[in-house]
């Protein structure tokens, strides 16, 4: 929940309400920071005659990138509905036309060649001339083209001057970031002390950006088609991450209403905070273990404040984000030591690197980029086993850290027992190497667990159970791969449904395999953090849930109210159903009766 200390609206215009996907709950009230505003510093300098070809090439590269970006936006816009989608389609067509060898691009090239000006300055010069011509036209439609020329120019300049990583460090308190796209790496740079929330044109509900937003407690809405139209830095804005609304220049009545909601949310959070030290026990005295997922070390405080009994999933991707080099063993050890120390004897489950797919890590450069089907490609454990130095470095750091407290090693995207066996060998080798170096490691070696997040792993869970020490069910990817729905894609977000009977059967299958083999089994996908699903997961036999820390009190509250025997009976009825809608009704009715 965010502060409601809002600067006065600049009164730039009428209220506009945009709808999108509600991906991170809560309300943020603040001032717009348009990430792609084009408000960039444009350097100006003369190009030596011998380097004019290089400079023209630099321009062409930037234009090529712009074409790709607009093309991607247009492909998305085609899937939206209604007038906004149509308008957006026309607009992007106009942008594509300008970028495709129009007078604009020809003019910029001429300024580079004839005046020997650098590409950025040439863009500014040519855009200014053409925009002035449009602005002077009689026809109101053509006059609006002036703004479009400027937008296209800004896009080219951003591509020319683009820096590797966005920094949000200089933003004032209560900034709300609006952007075409926000990556997980961008989110990692958002400091909740400055950034109150964000919204973007692209993005799906279960993508990593959404998960990071929930982890950081930042209200967020993604997949908002017309978000970037007529919005300017400094506009007042509300992001309603619970209902999927972005309200630019809110009316006084709307603001007052949202301020009341902020107060109500704060009251609710205070009431839930009282549950911190209460054990998660059902009414019929069944104990459930609640742990936290951690994306970034700075969430450690939230995890302990929420009363997490351990870290059920430490995503180590943060070590590889927003940088161009790889973290070494010492650096990884220090980061892990901080978290293990912070958990003071409670277990920490460290997952090995899970990049590829939507989770691109800049530090890995070309190793994982540009696959035709990245979600099916060299991702996660596959990459670690191929680039053995990545795995070995990480395992050494984890083993060293295991001397400081209870640690478990978790492997992402496992699809076959052979992968687990290879990693186990690698762990043993790393342990021997460390001992030869005289380095202290935890004894016995940490338990080795498998993420069940690929349908094949769920169906082959009995065989996997014979190779590993615990299961962690990743319902995010399990849902994505079972239903063939890209979890980051807003156009198919309405089809993403963990209550699909096929997904539930796979969860049940994996849980039962674990129980047969007497292996601990947890759920650490986003389902675990949504109280709507708590009764069902417990009813299926799960007794460990790991979730974003700030979801923990609500889930605990639900557990305190429910009766395990009743939850198991309801799960049985649900598992006899073949329709996801009926399943949802059966579950919601059960939850409602709990109050
Ligand atoms: C999952 O897939 O459910 C999971 C927990 O892993 P991630 O969200 O990091 O892919
Ligand atoms: Mg996953």
XYZ file of C-alpha atoms and ligand atoms in Angstrom:
606
model
C 0.000 0.000 0.000
C 1.278 3.405 -0.902
C 1.264 6.778 0.731
C -1.489 9.112 -0.308
C 0.696 12.209 -0.098
C -0.105 13.383 -3.578
C 1.164 16.521 -5.251
C -1.488 18.850 -6.621
C -2.790 17.886 -10.038
C -1.463 20.122 -12.770
C -4.977 20.088 -14.166
C -3.746 19.097 -17.594
C -7.015 17.701 -18.754
C -10.078 15.645 -18.297
C -10.130 12.408 -16.368
C -9.323 9.334 -18.456
C -9.922 5.801 -17.253
C -7.904 3.014 -18.897
C -8.565 -0.659 -18.356
C -6.007 -3.449 -18.259
C -5.017 -6.569 -16.354
C -4.969 -6.274 -12.583
C -1.638 -7.930 -11.777
C -0.572 -6.549 -8.425
C -3.212 -5.468 -5.912
C -3.452 -2.208 -4.022
C -3.845 1.438 -4.893
C -1.135 3.923 -5.821
C -1.753 7.637 -6.190
C 1.066 9.682 -7.624
C 2.612 11.490 -10.561
C 3.237 10.070 -13.993
C 6.747 9.312 -15.095
C 6.599 8.308 -18.746
C 9.471 5.919 -19.236
C 9.436 6.301 -23.011
C 8.771 10.020 -22.989
C 11.617 10.774 -25.340
C 12.788 13.359 -22.838
C 16.361 12.457 -23.578
C 19.415 14.638 -23.675
C 20.442 14.905 -27.288
C 24.192 15.233 -27.817
C 25.363 17.360 -30.755
C 28.692 17.044 -32.526
C 30.303 17.078 -35.980
C 31.095 13.803 -37.700
C 34.491 13.527 -39.436
C 34.047 13.003 -43.212
C 35.556 9.509 -43.069
C 32.962 8.349 -40.502
C 29.792 9.454 -42.270
C 29.011 5.922 -43.457
C 29.291 4.617 -39.888
C 26.994 7.350 -38.624
C 24.405 6.601 -41.312
C 24.604 2.930 -40.364
C 24.047 3.848 -36.723
C 20.892 5.687 -37.765
C 19.720 2.741 -39.845
C 20.235 0.377 -36.911
C 18.164 2.640 -34.679
C 15.422 2.883 -37.318
C 15.506 -0.911 -37.724
C 15.001 -1.316 -33.993
C 12.158 1.197 -34.067
C 10.475 -0.755 -36.871
C 10.688 -3.933 -34.816
C 9.302 -2.198 -31.725
C 6.359 -0.626 -33.539
C 5.722 -3.877 -35.424
C 5.520 -5.715 -32.121
C 3.148 -3.127 -30.688
C 0.997 -3.338 -33.789
C 0.775 -7.127 -33.625
C -0.478 -6.754 -30.069
C -2.902 -3.960 -30.960
C -4.544 -6.212 -33.557
C -5.749 -8.420 -30.746
C -7.366 -5.671 -28.729
C -11.023 -4.843 -29.116
C -13.022 -1.671 -29.490
C -12.391 1.848 -30.702
C -9.153 2.310 -28.805
C -7.661 -0.667 -30.626
C -8.689 0.705 -34.010
C -7.257 4.111 -33.210
C -4.037 2.579 -31.977
C -3.787 0.493 -35.144
C -4.048 3.606 -37.363
C -1.519 5.437 -35.281
C 1.021 2.651 -35.409
C 0.502 2.265 -39.155
C 1.355 5.932 -39.537
C 4.491 5.399 -37.451
C 5.502 2.419 -39.570
C 5.011 4.442 -42.735
C 7.265 7.194 -41.461
C 9.934 4.729 -40.447
C 9.849 2.969 -43.814
C 12.058 5.142 -46.021
C 9.797 8.162 -45.745
C 10.753 11.752 -46.286
C 11.622 11.833 -42.584
C 14.312 9.156 -42.743
C 15.665 10.428 -46.103
C 15.846 13.931 -44.645
C 17.720 12.765 -41.539
C 20.269 10.925 -43.684
C 20.781 14.036 -45.769
C 21.452 16.149 -42.669
C 24.044 13.602 -41.502
C 25.793 13.486 -44.885
C 25.539 17.124 -45.949
C 25.854 18.918 -42.605
C 28.030 16.208 -40.994
C 25.818 16.316 -37.911
C 25.503 13.342 -35.573
C 22.418 11.152 -36.004
C 20.610 12.399 -32.861
C 21.013 16.037 -33.838
C 19.985 15.241 -37.415
C 16.783 13.556 -36.148
C 15.937 16.576 -33.998
C 16.547 18.991 -36.906
C 14.483 17.100 -39.471
C 11.640 16.282 -37.059
C 11.363 19.924 -36.114
C 11.053 21.054 -39.779
C 8.465 18.421 -40.738
C 6.452 18.846 -37.535
C 6.266 22.594 -38.109
C 4.980 22.030 -41.637
C 2.235 19.704 -40.373
C 1.354 22.020 -37.507
C 0.771 24.856 -39.973
C -1.756 22.874 -42.059
C -5.432 23.803 -42.273
C -6.745 20.260 -42.032
C -7.068 19.342 -38.317
C -6.275 15.678 -39.058
C -3.013 16.567 -40.769
C -2.159 18.943 -37.934
C -2.193 15.984 -35.517
C 0.520 14.357 -37.629
C 2.980 16.883 -36.173
C 2.787 15.077 -32.849
C 3.231 11.711 -34.537
C 6.376 12.851 -36.322
C 7.773 13.976 -32.986
C 6.896 10.635 -31.393
C 8.639 8.719 -34.151
C 11.657 11.014 -33.826
C 11.782 10.424 -30.081
C 11.674 6.688 -30.589
C 14.643 6.844 -32.983
C 16.559 9.050 -30.563
C 15.864 6.710 -27.674
C 17.242 3.870 -29.753
C 20.312 5.918 -30.646
C 21.047 6.989 -27.105
C 19.664 3.955 -25.376
C 21.473 2.984 -22.273
C 21.628 -0.665 -21.263
C 19.578 -0.216 -18.115
C 16.925 2.196 -16.985
C 17.606 3.871 -13.699
C 14.703 5.064 -11.606
C 16.995 6.449 -8.918
C 16.313 10.098 -9.513
C 12.532 9.860 -9.506
C 10.667 11.851 -6.874
C 8.682 10.022 -4.210
C 5.308 8.637 -5.350
C 6.236 8.409 -9.011
C 4.114 6.108 -11.112
C 5.907 4.661 -14.101
C 3.982 4.314 -17.349
C 5.680 2.521 -20.213
C 5.137 0.440 -23.293
C 6.823 -2.495 -21.646
C 8.356 -3.115 -18.256
C 10.740 -6.022 -17.962
C 11.497 -8.012 -14.800
C 14.932 -6.373 -14.815
C 13.298 -2.901 -14.875
C 11.141 -3.899 -11.926
C 14.211 -4.983 -10.002
C 15.413 -1.373 -10.188
C 12.229 0.127 -8.748
C 12.663 1.367 -5.230
C 9.271 1.364 -3.476
C 10.439 4.458 -1.564
C 10.210 6.383 -4.860
C 8.038 4.331 -7.143
C 4.438 3.977 -5.994
C 3.248 1.716 -8.832
C 3.373 1.159 -12.560
C 1.359 0.378 -15.664
C 2.299 -0.785 -19.143
C 0.852 -1.401 -22.596
C 2.313 -4.903 -22.868
C 2.533 -7.752 -20.384
C 0.600 -10.706 -18.965
C -0.742 -11.428 -15.505
C 1.596 -14.240 -14.558
C 4.778 -12.930 -16.140
C 7.775 -12.301 -14.004
C 7.262 -8.542 -14.068
C 3.857 -9.062 -12.454
C 5.324 -11.396 -9.838
C 8.060 -8.884 -9.009
C 5.436 -6.156 -8.616
C 3.512 -8.303 -6.165
C 6.724 -9.094 -4.296
C 7.612 -5.452 -3.961
C 4.036 -4.575 -3.026
C 3.778 -2.208 -5.992
C 0.246 -1.873 -7.365
C 0.438 -2.582 -11.101
C -1.764 -2.860 -14.189
C -0.445 -4.251 -17.482
C -1.879 -4.863 -20.948
C -3.450 -1.380 -21.190
C -3.717 -0.739 -24.954
C -4.197 3.032 -25.029
C -2.156 3.861 -21.939
C 0.420 6.073 -23.585
C -1.948 8.329 -25.463
C -2.134 11.917 -24.273
C -0.238 11.294 -21.102
C 2.575 13.496 -19.881
C 5.148 13.562 -17.131
C 3.691 15.150 -14.021
C 0.061 14.224 -14.722
C -1.678 12.948 -11.649
C -2.563 9.279 -11.890
C -4.134 6.468 -9.884
C -3.117 2.865 -10.447
C -5.786 0.552 -9.098
C -3.962 -2.762 -9.172
C -6.899 -4.642 -7.661
C -9.387 -3.732 -10.381
C -7.037 -3.226 -13.338
C -7.686 0.513 -13.759
C -5.358 3.393 -14.545
C -6.968 6.787 -14.044
C -5.145 9.778 -15.465
C -6.089 13.213 -14.132
C -8.667 11.825 -11.700
C -11.622 13.980 -10.696
C -11.745 15.323 -7.127
C -14.514 12.843 -6.248
C -12.536 9.909 -7.610
C -9.424 10.990 -5.702
C -11.366 11.232 -2.463
C -12.822 7.766 -3.049
C -9.378 6.251 -3.662
C -7.911 7.952 -0.612
C -10.622 6.292 1.439
C -9.731 2.953 -0.135
C -6.074 3.482 0.786
C -7.085 4.032 4.390
C -9.228 0.884 4.377
C -6.328 -1.131 2.929
C -4.022 0.196 5.643
C -6.541 -0.850 8.325
C -6.786 -4.335 6.833
C -2.983 -4.682 6.689
C -2.711 -3.668 10.353
C -5.300 -6.278 11.337
C -3.526 -9.013 9.354
C -0.128 -8.045 10.781
C -1.384 -9.272 14.153
C -1.316 -12.816 12.766
C 2.444 -12.714 12.358
C 3.289 -14.952 15.283
C 0.192 -17.135 15.049
C 0.923 -20.630 13.691
C -0.923 -21.626 10.516
C -3.181 -24.345 11.916
C -6.580 -25.343 10.581
C -9.623 -25.571 12.849
C -9.129 -29.322 13.050
C -5.519 -28.778 14.116
C -3.645 -29.613 10.926
C -0.406 -27.658 10.694
C 0.548 -25.915 7.448
C 4.012 -24.468 6.778
C 4.019 -21.026 5.181
C 7.188 -19.791 3.565
C 8.154 -16.803 1.436
C 9.386 -16.505 -2.133
C 12.186 -13.992 -2.571
C 13.041 -12.189 -5.787
C 15.451 -9.636 -4.396
C 17.472 -9.611 -1.150
C 15.684 -6.445 -0.084
C 12.489 -8.463 0.385
C 14.064 -10.342 3.281
C 12.642 -7.890 5.818
C 9.139 -8.355 4.396
C 9.529 -12.143 4.670
C 10.489 -12.047 8.341
C 7.884 -9.388 9.159
C 5.206 -11.533 7.555
C 6.241 -14.442 9.792
C 7.629 -16.683 7.016
C 8.900 -19.991 8.366
C 11.596 -20.126 5.750
C 12.298 -19.206 2.143
C 10.519 -21.744 -0.038
C 11.856 -20.249 -3.254
C 14.827 -17.944 -3.644
C 14.932 -16.941 -7.298
C 18.616 -16.303 -7.980
C 17.983 -14.465 -11.238
C 18.475 -11.132 -9.438
C 22.212 -11.859 -9.346
C 22.310 -11.829 -13.150
C 20.087 -8.850 -13.932
C 21.010 -5.323 -14.961
C 24.652 -6.079 -15.588
C 26.861 -7.236 -18.426
C 29.231 -9.495 -16.509
C 28.572 -12.716 -14.612
C 28.594 -12.829 -10.811
C 31.468 -14.872 -9.438
C 31.367 -17.468 -6.670
C 32.302 -14.979 -3.932
C 29.672 -12.473 -4.964
C 26.993 -15.150 -5.065
C 28.131 -16.506 -1.709
C 27.898 -13.063 -0.085
C 24.367 -12.526 -1.420
C 23.231 -15.945 -0.192
C 24.963 -15.497 3.167
C 22.983 -12.301 3.747
C 19.692 -14.095 3.173
C 20.600 -17.204 5.170
C 21.816 -14.990 8.015
C 18.590 -12.963 7.875
C 16.478 -16.106 8.166
C 18.292 -17.036 11.383
C 18.102 -20.824 11.241
C 14.957 -21.110 9.146
C 15.490 -23.047 5.884
C 16.347 -21.281 2.648
C 15.555 -23.000 -0.646
C 17.932 -21.679 -3.280
C 16.844 -22.272 -6.846
C 19.582 -22.466 -9.436
C 19.483 -19.960 -12.270
C 16.206 -19.924 -14.185
C 16.799 -17.715 -17.191
C 15.649 -17.991 -20.753
C 12.054 -17.714 -21.849
C 10.720 -14.415 -20.604
C 13.417 -14.162 -17.975
C 16.318 -12.761 -19.890
C 19.407 -11.889 -17.977
C 21.615 -9.305 -19.596
C 24.703 -10.833 -18.009
C 24.253 -13.929 -20.138
C 24.411 -11.991 -23.368
C 23.998 -14.182 -26.431
C 23.710 -17.464 -24.565
C 19.948 -17.267 -24.198
C 18.731 -14.626 -26.634
C 16.875 -14.909 -29.905
C 15.555 -18.457 -29.839
C 12.493 -19.027 -32.010
C 10.645 -20.604 -29.045
C 12.437 -19.302 -25.969
C 9.983 -20.875 -23.508
C 10.822 -24.254 -25.010
C 14.474 -23.540 -25.504
C 17.732 -23.423 -23.629
C 16.120 -22.386 -20.379
C 16.874 -22.868 -16.704
C 18.520 -26.227 -15.834
C 19.137 -26.913 -19.517
C 21.317 -23.836 -19.748
C 23.058 -24.623 -16.459
C 23.895 -28.141 -17.632
C 25.130 -26.893 -20.981
C 27.217 -24.042 -19.576
C 28.681 -26.060 -16.747
C 30.739 -23.191 -15.372
C 27.470 -21.371 -14.609
C 26.171 -24.343 -12.633
C 29.458 -25.162 -10.912
C 30.023 -21.580 -9.766
C 26.509 -21.401 -8.414
C 26.718 -24.778 -6.671
C 30.016 -23.833 -5.009
C 28.466 -20.618 -3.710
C 25.414 -22.484 -2.406
C 27.502 -25.192 -0.730
C 29.666 -22.587 0.975
C 26.533 -20.778 2.130
C 25.105 -24.066 3.440
C 27.690 -23.927 6.220
C 25.819 -20.892 7.588
C 22.329 -22.356 7.978
C 19.862 -24.873 6.583
C 19.842 -24.711 2.797
C 18.050 -26.701 0.116
C 18.931 -26.679 -3.592
C 16.042 -26.465 -6.041
C 16.299 -27.170 -9.778
C 14.046 -25.313 -12.250
C 12.443 -26.766 -15.403
C 13.397 -30.360 -14.765
C 11.796 -32.692 -17.272
C 13.733 -35.952 -16.817
C 15.427 -37.893 -13.976
C 18.712 -37.826 -15.885
C 18.961 -34.061 -15.358
C 18.665 -34.493 -11.591
C 21.288 -37.225 -11.588
C 23.694 -34.991 -13.525
C 23.188 -32.146 -11.084
C 23.645 -34.457 -8.093
C 27.001 -35.504 -9.535
C 27.875 -31.866 -10.050
C 26.991 -31.098 -6.420
C 29.219 -33.916 -5.194
C 32.086 -32.774 -7.433
C 31.718 -29.182 -6.255
C 31.728 -30.385 -2.629
C 34.952 -32.350 -3.208
C 36.567 -29.382 -4.922
C 35.654 -27.047 -2.081
C 36.980 -29.466 0.510
C 40.252 -29.741 -1.385
C 40.411 -25.951 -1.256
C 39.918 -26.201 2.502
C 36.580 -24.377 2.315
C 33.918 -25.147 4.900
C 30.592 -26.454 3.608
C 27.437 -27.672 5.309
C 27.292 -31.401 6.162
C 25.435 -33.443 5.083
C 25.029 -31.971 1.577
C 21.849 -29.929 1.110
C 18.689 -31.739 -0.032
C 18.247 -31.543 -3.796
C 14.742 -30.714 -4.989
C 12.911 -30.548 -8.265
C 10.487 -27.924 -9.514
C 7.426 -29.636 -10.937
C 6.532 -27.087 -13.570
C 6.578 -29.013 -16.837
C 3.652 -31.386 -17.532
C 6.135 -34.181 -18.269
C 7.685 -33.752 -14.826
C 4.270 -33.997 -13.162
C 3.353 -37.108 -15.135
C 6.786 -38.613 -14.484
C 6.771 -37.575 -10.833
C 7.196 -41.139 -9.508
C 10.464 -41.532 -11.392
C 11.645 -38.070 -10.382
C 10.794 -38.793 -6.761
C 13.370 -41.585 -6.809
C 16.138 -39.135 -7.805
C 15.469 -36.162 -5.556
C 14.739 -35.129 -1.979
C 11.745 -32.829 -2.345
C 9.282 -31.366 -4.848
C 8.261 -27.743 -5.296
C 5.291 -27.358 -7.619
C 5.614 -24.316 -9.886
C 2.025 -23.695 -10.879
C 2.916 -20.665 -13.007
C 4.849 -22.580 -15.611
C 2.817 -25.737 -15.080
C -0.312 -23.820 -16.104
C 1.485 -22.160 -18.997
C 2.902 -25.363 -20.444
C -0.192 -27.481 -19.836
C -2.534 -25.043 -21.539
C 0.030 -23.650 -24.020
C -0.650 -20.121 -22.793
C 2.221 -17.675 -22.664
C 2.043 -16.337 -19.112
C 3.468 -12.975 -20.200
C 1.065 -12.418 -23.043
C -1.904 -10.142 -22.388
C -3.787 -11.303 -25.492
C -4.243 -14.817 -24.112
C -4.319 -13.905 -20.424
C -8.052 -14.666 -20.230
C -7.280 -18.309 -21.079
C -4.663 -18.736 -18.365
C -6.464 -20.708 -15.680
C -4.880 -22.789 -12.926
C -8.339 -24.213 -12.194
C -8.385 -25.973 -15.561
C -8.963 -29.637 -14.677
C -5.848 -30.677 -16.598
C -3.663 -28.432 -14.424
C -5.320 -29.661 -11.242
C -4.833 -33.301 -12.248
C -1.122 -32.686 -12.765
C -0.834 -31.031 -9.371
C -2.694 -33.933 -7.782
C -0.519 -36.433 -9.612
C 2.695 -34.801 -8.392
C 1.474 -34.417 -4.809
C 0.401 -38.046 -4.624
C 3.735 -39.223 -6.061
C 5.549 -37.195 -3.400
C 3.354 -38.545 -0.607
C 3.876 -42.126 -1.815
C 7.645 -41.585 -1.768
C 7.422 -39.684 1.547
C 9.023 -36.618 0.003
C 8.222 -33.114 1.204
C 6.129 -31.277 -1.381
C 5.317 -27.583 -1.532
C 3.568 -25.284 -3.961
C 5.583 -22.159 -4.761
C 3.786 -20.806 -7.845
C 1.443 -17.836 -7.552
C -1.478 -20.133 -6.700
C 0.093 -20.609 -3.275
C -0.267 -16.912 -2.457
C -3.909 -16.534 -3.459
C -6.320 -17.430 -0.628
C -8.865 -18.438 -3.243
C -6.849 -21.601 -3.902
C -5.717 -22.406 -0.346
C -8.487 -24.878 0.518
C -8.058 -26.708 -2.769
C -4.273 -27.091 -2.470
C -4.559 -28.279 1.121
C -7.403 -30.569 0.138
C -5.114 -32.155 -2.447
C -2.586 -32.993 0.261
C -0.193 -30.030 0.135
C 1.003 -28.901 3.579
C 3.675 -26.367 2.555
C 3.002 -23.180 0.647
C 5.546 -20.586 -0.443
C 4.442 -17.187 -1.725
C 5.291 -13.495 -2.031
C 5.717 -12.337 1.539
C 2.883 -9.845 1.554
C 0.388 -12.547 0.553
C 1.228 -14.614 3.612
C -1.097 -13.024 6.215
C -4.177 -13.420 3.998
C -3.398 -17.061 3.265
C -2.782 -17.710 6.960
C -6.092 -16.073 7.809
C -7.820 -18.452 5.411
C -6.081 -21.511 6.915
C -7.148 -20.516 10.431
C -10.753 -20.506 9.297
C -10.881 -23.781 7.458
C -11.396 -27.354 8.387
C -8.937 -29.708 6.670
C -11.375 -32.622 6.470
C -13.933 -30.379 4.777
C -11.277 -29.040 2.392
C -10.306 -32.593 1.441
C -13.913 -33.539 0.780
C -14.369 -30.438 -1.379
C -11.147 -31.197 -3.274
C -12.444 -34.673 -4.011
C -15.678 -33.290 -5.452
C -13.699 -30.757 -7.477
C -11.432 -33.429 -8.902
C -14.489 -35.254 -10.262
C -15.396 -32.223 -12.401
C -14.434 -31.659 -16.003
C -15.440 -28.020 -16.339
C -13.223 -25.201 -15.069
C -16.225 -22.919 -14.528
C -17.954 -25.487 -12.327
C -14.704 -26.001 -10.404
C -14.434 -22.257 -9.804
C -18.005 -22.153 -8.491
C -17.465 -25.116 -6.180
C -14.320 -23.519 -4.808
C -15.768 -20.041 -4.430
C -18.840 -21.398 -2.643
C -16.621 -23.275 -0.213
C -14.532 -20.151 0.434
C -17.577 -17.960 0.876
C -18.961 -20.268 3.523
C -15.738 -19.717 5.509
C -16.512 -16.016 5.675
C 6.525 -21.304 -11.341
O 6.744 -21.501 -12.533
O 5.416 -21.531 -10.804
C 7.578 -20.762 -10.465
C 7.418 -20.679 -9.163
O 8.713 -20.318 -11.067
P 8.836 -18.935 -11.848
O 7.582 -18.141 -11.603
O 10.062 -18.278 -11.319
O 8.987 -19.365 -13.271
Mg 8.777 -21.490 -13.239
